Amino acid sequence: ATGHVGRHCVRYLEERYPELPYAIAGRNRAKLQALADEFKLKSSVGKLVVPDLTFSERPNEPLAEIVAQSNVILSTAGPYELFGESVVRACVDGRAHYVDITGEGHYVRRMIEKYGTAAERAGVKIVPFCGFDSVPADVGSYLAVRHAKEGGVEVGDVVSLYKDMKGGVNGGTIRTMFDIMEKLANGTREEKRLYRSDAPLSSLGSRTLPKTLRPTARETVGLMKLWVDGAPRWTGPFIMTPVNSAVTRSSAAVLGYGARFRYCERYKVPNVFAAAMMVATFTGLFLLGRFSLGRAFLGKFLPKPGEGPSDDNVYKNGYFAADTLLWASGKTITSDAPVVKVSMSMPRDASNGVTAACACEAAVGLASPDEVARMPQTFGVMPPVVAMGEPYVNRIEKLFNVSVSTQAAEPQSRL
C-alpha cells in the first residue's frame, strides 16, 4: 500500500467506502505507519496496519496469515514479474480472490500456466488488468458489443479512441516498461516466449486466439485516419494497444463477441503532423529502451519507483475521456461510420487516479459475497469483464459516467 498507486487506493477507499473494513500491508513499517497516520485509519473499523510484509518467492507466513483473514487481496506492488507471484500463490492456497493493476501480459500468461487450473479448482478469481490497463478497454468493448447485439448488428471492428488525457506517469510504470524492454532484448528463450506469445490472457476456453483477431501493425503503431463524427480524422498510436488488445480479445473468445470482432486503440490528434510526431516518439522510445545505455539515459528524465504526479495533477488537473466505437461486420473503420459509441470519462489522472478507482471497485465487489454470487460463476485467471461480469460493469458505468448511443449506419463516401 505504500507505493504511489497504493496510496491513491487508500484515499479512494476512505472517500468512497469509509466504513469498509480493510487492512494495509507493505514492506516498510515506517511508510505504512505514515500512510495510516495520513488518512487516520482507525482499527475500530478493522483498518489494520500489517508491518514488515516481505514479497518474495519464498513461503511467507505473514502473507498466508493475511490471506486467511481476507475475502480479497488487492495488490499494487509492481513490477508484478518481480513481486506478484507469491501473492497469487497465497491467494490460491488460501482461497481468497485477487485483484491487481498489472499491464504485464507475459506475467499473466505465466500465472495462467502455473496457477490457472488450481484457482479454478479452489473457486478463486484471479483478476489482473484492473487499472487503466485494461478496464476502459475491456468494459468499453463489452458494452459496445452488448449494445450492437441487442440491435441485431453483427460485430466487426472495435476501436477505443482516446480523446483527452491529462496527468502523469509514475515510476513503477516506467520500471515495468524498462523491464519488458530489457527482457525482449536480453531475456531467456522462455521469457521471450511469454513476452511474444499471443495466447489468451484467460485460463478459460481455448489456449489459442485466431490470428485474424490481431490489430495490424498500422493500427498499432502507424499513421491512420479513422471515420469519426462524419469525417475521416487523423489519429496517432496509443501506447497500451498491445496489452489492451490481448485483454479484449481474450474476453471476446470467452464471451462470444463474434468471429469478426477485432480491437485496436488510437489517440485523437488535430492533424497529420501531430500523428507523425506520436509515431516518431514511440519509435524512438522503443529503440532507446532496447539498450541499457538508452534506458539509463531515459531514466534521468523520468520518475523513479515510488515517484509520480502530485495530488493536484491527479485530482485537480487530471482527466481522461475516450469513446469506444463499434463498426458493423464488413464495414471499414477508415471510411464507414461506426454504429455504436460508448463514451466514458473521469476527472482523474489515468495512470493513478483512474487506476486506483478501477482496482478498488473490483476489490470492493469481490469482498462482498452477495455481489460475488451475482458474478459469473467461473474461476481461474481472467480479465475483469470475464471474471466479474455485469456487477463490475455496472460499477464502472457509474464511475466513468458512461453513455451508449447508436450512430448513423448509412454508408459513407470512400476516401
Coordinates of C-alpha atoms in Angstrom, one line a residue:
A1 CA 0.0 0.0 0.0
T2 CA 3.0 2.3 0.4
G3 CA 3.6 2.8 -3.3
H4 CA 2.3 5.6 -5.4
V5 CA -0.9 3.9 -6.6
G6 CA -1.3 2.1 -3.3
R7 CA -1.7 5.4 -1.5
H8 CA -4.3 6.6 -4.0
C9 CA -6.2 3.3 -3.4
V10 CA -6.3 4.1 0.4
R11 CA -7.5 7.6 -0.4
Y12 CA -10.2 6.3 -2.7
L13 CA -11.5 3.7 -0.2
E14 CA -11.6 6.3 2.6
E15 CA -13.5 8.8 0.4
R16 CA -16.0 6.2 -1.1
Y17 CA -16.2 3.4 1.4
P18 CA -15.3 4.9 4.9
E19 CA -17.0 2.1 6.8
L20 CA -15.3 -0.7 4.8
P21 CA -13.0 -2.9 7.0
Y22 CA -9.7 -3.5 5.3
A23 CA -6.0 -3.8 6.2
I24 CA -3.0 -2.2 4.5
A25 CA 0.3 -4.1 4.1
G26 CA 3.7 -3.4 2.7
R27 CA 7.4 -3.8 3.0
N28 CA 8.3 -0.8 5.2
R29 CA 6.9 -0.3 8.7
A30 CA 7.6 3.4 8.8
K31 CA 6.0 4.1 5.5
L32 CA 2.9 2.0 6.5
Q33 CA 2.5 3.9 9.7
A34 CA 2.9 7.2 7.9
L35 CA 0.2 6.2 5.4
A36 CA -2.1 5.1 8.3
D37 CA -1.5 8.4 10.1
E38 CA -2.1 10.5 6.9
F39 CA -5.6 9.0 6.4
K40 CA -6.3 8.5 10.1
L41 CA -7.0 4.8 9.7
K42 CA -8.9 3.5 12.7
S43 CA -8.5 -0.1 13.9
S44 CA -12.0 0.2 15.4
V45 CA -13.5 -0.5 12.0
G46 CA -10.9 -3.1 11.1
K47 CA -8.4 -0.9 9.3
L48 CA -5.2 -2.5 10.5
V49 CA -1.6 -1.9 9.6
V50 CA 0.3 -5.1 8.8
P51 CA 4.1 -4.4 9.2
D52 CA 7.1 -6.0 7.7
L53 CA 5.5 -8.0 4.9
T54 CA 8.2 -9.2 2.5
F55 CA 7.1 -10.1 -1.0
S56 CA 9.4 -12.9 -2.2
E57 CA 9.2 -16.3 -3.9
R58 CA 9.8 -18.0 -0.5
P59 CA 7.0 -19.3 1.7
N60 CA 5.7 -16.3 3.6
E61 CA 3.9 -16.8 6.9
P62 CA 2.7 -13.2 7.3
L63 CA 1.2 -13.2 3.7
A64 CA -0.6 -16.5 4.3
E65 CA -2.0 -15.2 7.6
I66 CA -3.3 -12.1 5.8
V67 CA -4.9 -14.1 3.1
A68 CA -6.6 -16.5 5.6
Q69 CA -8.4 -13.5 7.1
S70 CA -9.4 -11.9 3.8
N71 CA -12.1 -12.3 1.1
V72 CA -9.9 -10.5 -1.5
I73 CA -6.4 -9.2 -1.8
L74 CA -5.7 -6.0 -3.9
S75 CA -2.0 -5.9 -5.0
T76 CA -0.5 -2.7 -6.3
A77 CA 3.2 -3.7 -5.9
G78 CA 4.8 -4.0 -9.3
P79 CA 6.6 -4.9 -11.4
Y80 CA 4.5 -8.0 -11.0
E81 CA 7.1 -10.1 -12.7
L82 CA 9.2 -9.4 -9.7
F83 CA 6.8 -9.1 -6.8
G84 CA 3.5 -10.7 -7.9
E85 CA 3.7 -14.5 -7.9
S86 CA 3.9 -15.0 -4.2
V87 CA 0.7 -13.1 -3.6
V88 CA -1.2 -15.0 -6.4
R89 CA 0.1 -18.3 -4.9
A90 CA -1.0 -17.3 -1.4
C91 CA -4.5 -16.4 -2.7
V92 CA -5.0 -19.6 -4.5
D93 CA -3.8 -21.6 -1.5
G94 CA -5.8 -19.6 0.9
R95 CA -8.9 -19.4 -1.3
A96 CA -9.1 -15.6 -1.4
H97 CA -9.9 -13.6 -4.6
Y98 CA -7.1 -11.5 -6.1
V99 CA -7.0 -8.1 -7.9
D100 CA -4.1 -6.3 -9.4
I101 CA -3.3 -3.5 -11.8
T102 CA -0.7 -5.1 -14.0
G103 CA -0.3 -4.5 -17.7
E104 CA 2.3 -7.3 -18.0
G105 CA 0.8 -9.8 -20.3
H106 CA 3.9 -12.1 -20.1
Y107 CA 3.5 -12.3 -16.3
V108 CA -0.2 -13.1 -16.5
R109 CA 0.4 -15.9 -19.0
R110 CA 2.9 -17.4 -16.6
M111 CA 0.3 -17.2 -13.8
I112 CA -2.2 -18.9 -16.0
E113 CA 0.2 -21.7 -16.7
K114 CA 1.2 -22.2 -13.1
Y115 CA -2.0 -21.4 -11.2
G116 CA -4.9 -21.2 -13.6
T117 CA -6.1 -24.8 -13.0
A118 CA -5.5 -24.6 -9.2
A119 CA -7.5 -21.4 -9.0
E120 CA -10.4 -22.9 -10.9
R121 CA -10.5 -25.9 -8.5
A122 CA -10.2 -23.6 -5.5
G123 CA -13.1 -21.4 -6.6
V124 CA -10.8 -18.4 -6.7
K125 CA -11.0 -15.4 -9.1
I126 CA -7.5 -14.1 -10.0
V127 CA -8.2 -10.8 -11.8
P128 CA -5.3 -8.9 -13.3
F129 CA -5.6 -5.8 -15.5
C130 CA -7.9 -3.9 -13.1
G131 CA -6.3 -0.5 -13.6
F132 CA -6.2 1.9 -16.6
D133 CA -4.7 -1.3 -18.1
S134 CA -7.2 -2.5 -19.1
V135 CA -10.6 -1.6 -17.6
P136 CA -11.7 1.1 -20.0
A137 CA -10.8 -1.2 -23.0
D138 CA -12.4 -4.3 -21.5
V139 CA -15.6 -2.7 -20.3
G140 CA -16.0 -0.4 -23.3
S141 CA -15.7 -3.3 -25.7
Y142 CA -18.2 -5.4 -23.7
L143 CA -20.7 -2.6 -23.6
A144 CA -20.4 -1.8 -27.3
V145 CA -20.7 -5.4 -28.3
R146 CA -23.7 -5.9 -26.0
H147 CA -25.5 -2.9 -27.4
A148 CA -24.8 -4.0 -31.0
K149 CA -26.1 -7.5 -30.5
E150 CA -29.2 -6.1 -28.8
G151 CA -29.8 -4.2 -32.0
G152 CA -29.2 -7.2 -34.2
V153 CA -25.8 -5.9 -35.6
E154 CA -23.1 -8.4 -36.5
V155 CA -20.0 -7.2 -34.7
G156 CA -16.9 -6.1 -36.7
D157 CA -14.1 -3.8 -35.7
V158 CA -14.0 -2.1 -32.3
V159 CA -11.7 0.9 -31.7
S160 CA -11.1 2.8 -28.4
L161 CA -10.4 6.4 -29.4
Y162 CA -8.7 8.3 -26.5
K163 CA -9.7 11.9 -26.9
D164 CA -8.2 13.7 -24.0
M165 CA -5.8 12.7 -21.2
K166 CA -4.1 14.9 -18.6
G167 CA -1.9 13.8 -15.7
G168 CA 1.4 11.9 -15.5
V169 CA 3.0 8.6 -15.1
N170 CA 4.5 7.0 -12.0
G171 CA 7.9 5.5 -11.5
G172 CA 6.6 1.9 -11.1
T173 CA 5.1 2.0 -14.5
I174 CA 8.4 3.2 -16.0
R175 CA 10.3 0.5 -14.3
T176 CA 7.9 -2.1 -15.6
M177 CA 8.3 -0.8 -19.2
F178 CA 12.1 -0.9 -18.9
D179 CA 12.0 -4.4 -17.5
I180 CA 9.9 -5.5 -20.5
M181 CA 12.2 -3.8 -23.0
E182 CA 15.2 -5.4 -21.3
K183 CA 13.7 -8.9 -21.4
L184 CA 12.7 -8.6 -25.0
A185 CA 16.3 -7.7 -25.8
N186 CA 18.3 -10.0 -23.5
G187 CA 15.8 -12.4 -21.8
T188 CA 16.0 -16.2 -21.9
R189 CA 14.2 -18.2 -24.5
E190 CA 11.3 -18.9 -22.1
E191 CA 11.0 -15.2 -21.1
K192 CA 10.9 -14.2 -24.8
R193 CA 8.2 -16.9 -25.5
L194 CA 6.0 -15.4 -22.8
Y195 CA 6.5 -11.8 -23.9
R196 CA 5.8 -12.6 -27.6
S197 CA 3.1 -15.2 -27.1
D198 CA -0.4 -14.5 -28.4
A199 CA -2.0 -17.0 -26.0
P200 CA -5.2 -15.7 -24.3
L201 CA -4.9 -13.8 -21.1
S202 CA -7.5 -16.1 -19.5
S203 CA -7.3 -19.6 -18.2
L204 CA -10.8 -20.3 -19.6
G205 CA -11.6 -21.6 -23.0
S206 CA -9.2 -22.2 -25.9
R207 CA -5.5 -21.8 -25.4
T208 CA -5.1 -20.0 -28.8
L209 CA -6.7 -17.0 -30.4
P210 CA -7.4 -16.7 -34.1
K211 CA -4.6 -14.6 -35.7
T212 CA -7.3 -12.7 -37.7
L213 CA -8.3 -11.0 -34.5
R214 CA -5.0 -9.2 -34.1
P215 CA -4.7 -5.5 -34.9
T216 CA -2.5 -4.8 -37.8
A217 CA 0.9 -3.1 -37.5
R218 CA -0.6 0.1 -39.0
E219 CA -3.4 0.1 -36.5
T220 CA -1.0 -0.5 -33.6
V221 CA 1.9 1.9 -34.3
G222 CA 1.3 3.6 -37.6
L223 CA -0.4 6.7 -39.1
M224 CA -4.1 6.2 -39.7
K225 CA -7.3 8.1 -40.4
L226 CA -10.5 7.0 -38.5
W227 CA -14.0 7.8 -39.5
V228 CA -15.2 9.9 -36.6
D229 CA -18.1 12.4 -36.3
G230 CA -18.9 12.2 -40.0
A231 CA -15.4 12.7 -41.4
P232 CA -12.0 11.0 -41.6
R233 CA -9.8 12.2 -38.8
W234 CA -6.1 11.7 -38.2
T235 CA -5.2 9.5 -35.2
G236 CA -1.9 8.5 -33.6
P237 CA -0.9 5.2 -32.0
F238 CA -1.8 4.6 -28.3
I239 CA 0.9 3.0 -26.2
M240 CA -1.3 0.4 -24.4
T241 CA -2.7 -1.1 -27.6
P242 CA -0.7 -4.4 -27.4
V243 CA -1.8 -5.4 -23.9
N244 CA -5.4 -4.0 -24.2
S245 CA -5.9 -5.7 -27.5
A246 CA -4.9 -9.0 -25.9
V247 CA -7.2 -8.5 -23.0
T248 CA -10.2 -7.6 -25.1
R249 CA -9.6 -10.5 -27.5
S250 CA -9.4 -12.8 -24.5
S251 CA -12.7 -11.6 -23.2
A252 CA -14.2 -11.9 -26.7
A253 CA -13.1 -15.5 -27.0
V254 CA -14.8 -16.5 -23.7
L255 CA -17.9 -14.4 -24.0
G256 CA -18.5 -14.9 -27.7
Y257 CA -18.3 -11.4 -29.3
G258 CA -18.3 -13.0 -32.7
A259 CA -15.9 -14.3 -35.3
R260 CA -15.2 -10.9 -36.9
F261 CA -14.5 -9.0 -33.7
R262 CA -11.2 -7.1 -33.9
Y263 CA -9.9 -4.5 -31.5
C264 CA -7.3 -1.7 -31.6
E265 CA -6.7 1.7 -29.9
R266 CA -5.9 5.1 -31.3
Y267 CA -5.4 8.6 -30.0
K268 CA -7.2 11.6 -31.4
V269 CA -4.9 14.3 -32.8
P270 CA -5.5 17.6 -34.6
N271 CA -3.6 16.9 -37.8
V272 CA -1.2 14.6 -39.6
F273 CA 1.9 16.3 -38.2
A274 CA 0.8 15.5 -34.6
A275 CA 0.1 11.9 -35.6
A276 CA 3.6 11.6 -37.2
M277 CA 5.2 13.1 -34.1
M278 CA 3.5 10.4 -31.9
V279 CA 4.7 7.7 -34.2
A280 CA 8.3 9.1 -34.1
T281 CA 8.2 9.5 -30.3
F282 CA 7.0 5.9 -29.7
T283 CA 9.5 4.5 -32.2
G284 CA 12.4 6.5 -30.5
L285 CA 11.4 5.3 -27.0
F286 CA 11.2 1.7 -28.1
L287 CA 14.6 1.8 -29.8
L288 CA 16.3 3.5 -26.9
G289 CA 14.6 1.2 -24.4
R290 CA 16.1 -1.9 -26.1
F291 CA 19.6 -0.9 -24.9
S292 CA 20.9 -0.5 -21.3
L293 CA 22.5 2.9 -22.2
G294 CA 19.3 4.1 -23.7
R295 CA 17.3 3.0 -20.6
A296 CA 19.8 4.7 -18.4
F297 CA 19.5 7.9 -20.5
L298 CA 15.7 7.9 -20.3
G299 CA 15.8 7.2 -16.6
K300 CA 17.4 10.5 -16.0
F301 CA 14.3 12.3 -17.1
L302 CA 11.5 10.0 -15.9
P303 CA 10.1 9.3 -12.4
K304 CA 11.8 6.7 -10.2
P305 CA 9.8 3.9 -8.5
G306 CA 7.6 5.4 -5.7
E307 CA 7.5 8.7 -7.5
G308 CA 4.6 10.1 -9.5
P309 CA 2.5 13.1 -10.3
S310 CA 1.4 15.4 -7.4
D311 CA -2.1 15.1 -5.9
D312 CA -3.1 18.3 -7.8
N313 CA -2.1 16.7 -11.1
V314 CA -4.0 13.5 -10.2
Y315 CA -7.2 15.0 -8.7
K316 CA -7.5 18.6 -9.8
N317 CA -5.8 18.7 -13.2
G318 CA -6.0 15.0 -14.2
Y319 CA -8.6 13.9 -16.7
F320 CA -9.3 11.2 -19.3
A321 CA -12.0 10.8 -22.0
A322 CA -12.5 8.1 -24.5
D323 CA -15.0 6.7 -27.0
T324 CA -15.3 3.0 -27.8
L325 CA -16.5 2.8 -31.4
L326 CA -18.0 -0.3 -33.0
W327 CA -18.4 -1.0 -36.7
A328 CA -20.7 -3.5 -38.2
S329 CA -19.1 -6.5 -39.8
G330 CA -17.9 -5.8 -43.3
K331 CA -17.6 -2.0 -42.7
T332 CA -14.2 -0.2 -42.8
I333 CA -13.0 1.9 -39.9
T334 CA -11.3 4.4 -42.2
S335 CA -14.3 5.2 -44.4
D336 CA -17.6 4.0 -42.9
A337 CA -19.4 5.3 -39.9
P338 CA -19.4 3.3 -36.6
V339 CA -22.8 2.1 -35.5
V340 CA -22.2 2.2 -31.7
K341 CA -20.4 4.7 -29.5
V342 CA -19.6 4.1 -25.8
S343 CA -18.4 7.4 -24.2
M344 CA -16.6 7.4 -20.9
S345 CA -14.6 10.0 -18.8
M346 CA -13.4 10.6 -15.3
P347 CA -11.8 13.8 -13.8
R348 CA -8.7 11.9 -12.6
D349 CA -5.2 11.2 -13.9
A350 CA -5.4 7.9 -15.8
S351 CA -2.3 6.2 -14.6
N352 CA -3.0 6.8 -10.9
G353 CA -6.5 8.2 -10.0
V354 CA -8.3 6.1 -12.6
T355 CA -6.2 3.0 -11.9
A356 CA -6.9 3.3 -8.2
A357 CA -10.6 3.7 -8.7
C358 CA -11.0 0.8 -11.1
A359 CA -8.9 -1.5 -8.8
C360 CA -10.8 -0.5 -5.7
E361 CA -14.2 -1.0 -7.3
A362 CA -13.1 -4.5 -8.3
A363 CA -11.8 -5.4 -4.8
V364 CA -14.9 -4.0 -3.1
G365 CA -17.2 -6.0 -5.3
L366 CA -15.2 -9.2 -4.8
A367 CA -15.2 -8.6 -1.0
S368 CA -19.0 -8.9 -1.0
P369 CA -20.3 -12.5 -1.0
D370 CA -23.6 -11.3 -2.2
E371 CA -22.1 -9.5 -5.2
V372 CA -19.8 -12.4 -6.0
A373 CA -22.9 -14.6 -6.1
R374 CA -24.2 -12.4 -8.9
M375 CA -21.0 -12.6 -10.9
P376 CA -20.3 -15.3 -13.5
Q377 CA -19.6 -18.5 -11.5
T378 CA -16.3 -19.0 -13.3
F379 CA -13.0 -19.2 -11.6
G380 CA -9.3 -19.1 -12.5
V381 CA -7.2 -16.3 -14.1
M382 CA -9.4 -14.0 -16.1
P383 CA -9.8 -10.4 -17.4
P384 CA -12.1 -8.1 -15.5
V385 CA -15.3 -8.5 -17.5
V386 CA -15.0 -12.3 -17.7
A387 CA -14.3 -12.6 -14.0
M388 CA -16.8 -10.1 -12.6
G389 CA -19.4 -9.6 -15.3
E390 CA -22.4 -7.3 -15.0
P391 CA -21.8 -6.3 -11.3
Y392 CA -18.4 -4.8 -12.2
V393 CA -19.6 -3.4 -15.5
N394 CA -22.3 -1.5 -13.5
R395 CA -19.8 -0.1 -11.1
I396 CA -17.6 1.2 -14.0
E397 CA -20.6 2.7 -15.8
K398 CA -21.3 4.8 -12.8
L399 CA -17.6 5.6 -12.2
F400 CA -17.0 6.7 -15.7
N401 CA -20.4 8.3 -16.3
V402 CA -20.8 6.0 -19.3
S403 CA -23.2 6.7 -22.1
V404 CA -24.0 4.4 -25.0
S405 CA -25.5 5.6 -28.3
T406 CA -26.4 4.2 -31.7
Q407 CA -24.7 6.1 -34.6
A408 CA -25.8 6.6 -38.1
A409 CA -25.1 3.5 -40.1
E410 CA -25.6 4.6 -43.7
P411 CA -22.6 4.1 -46.0
Q412 CA -20.1 7.0 -46.2
S413 CA -18.3 8.1 -49.3
R414 CA -15.0 6.4 -49.8
L415 CA -11.7 8.2 -49.2

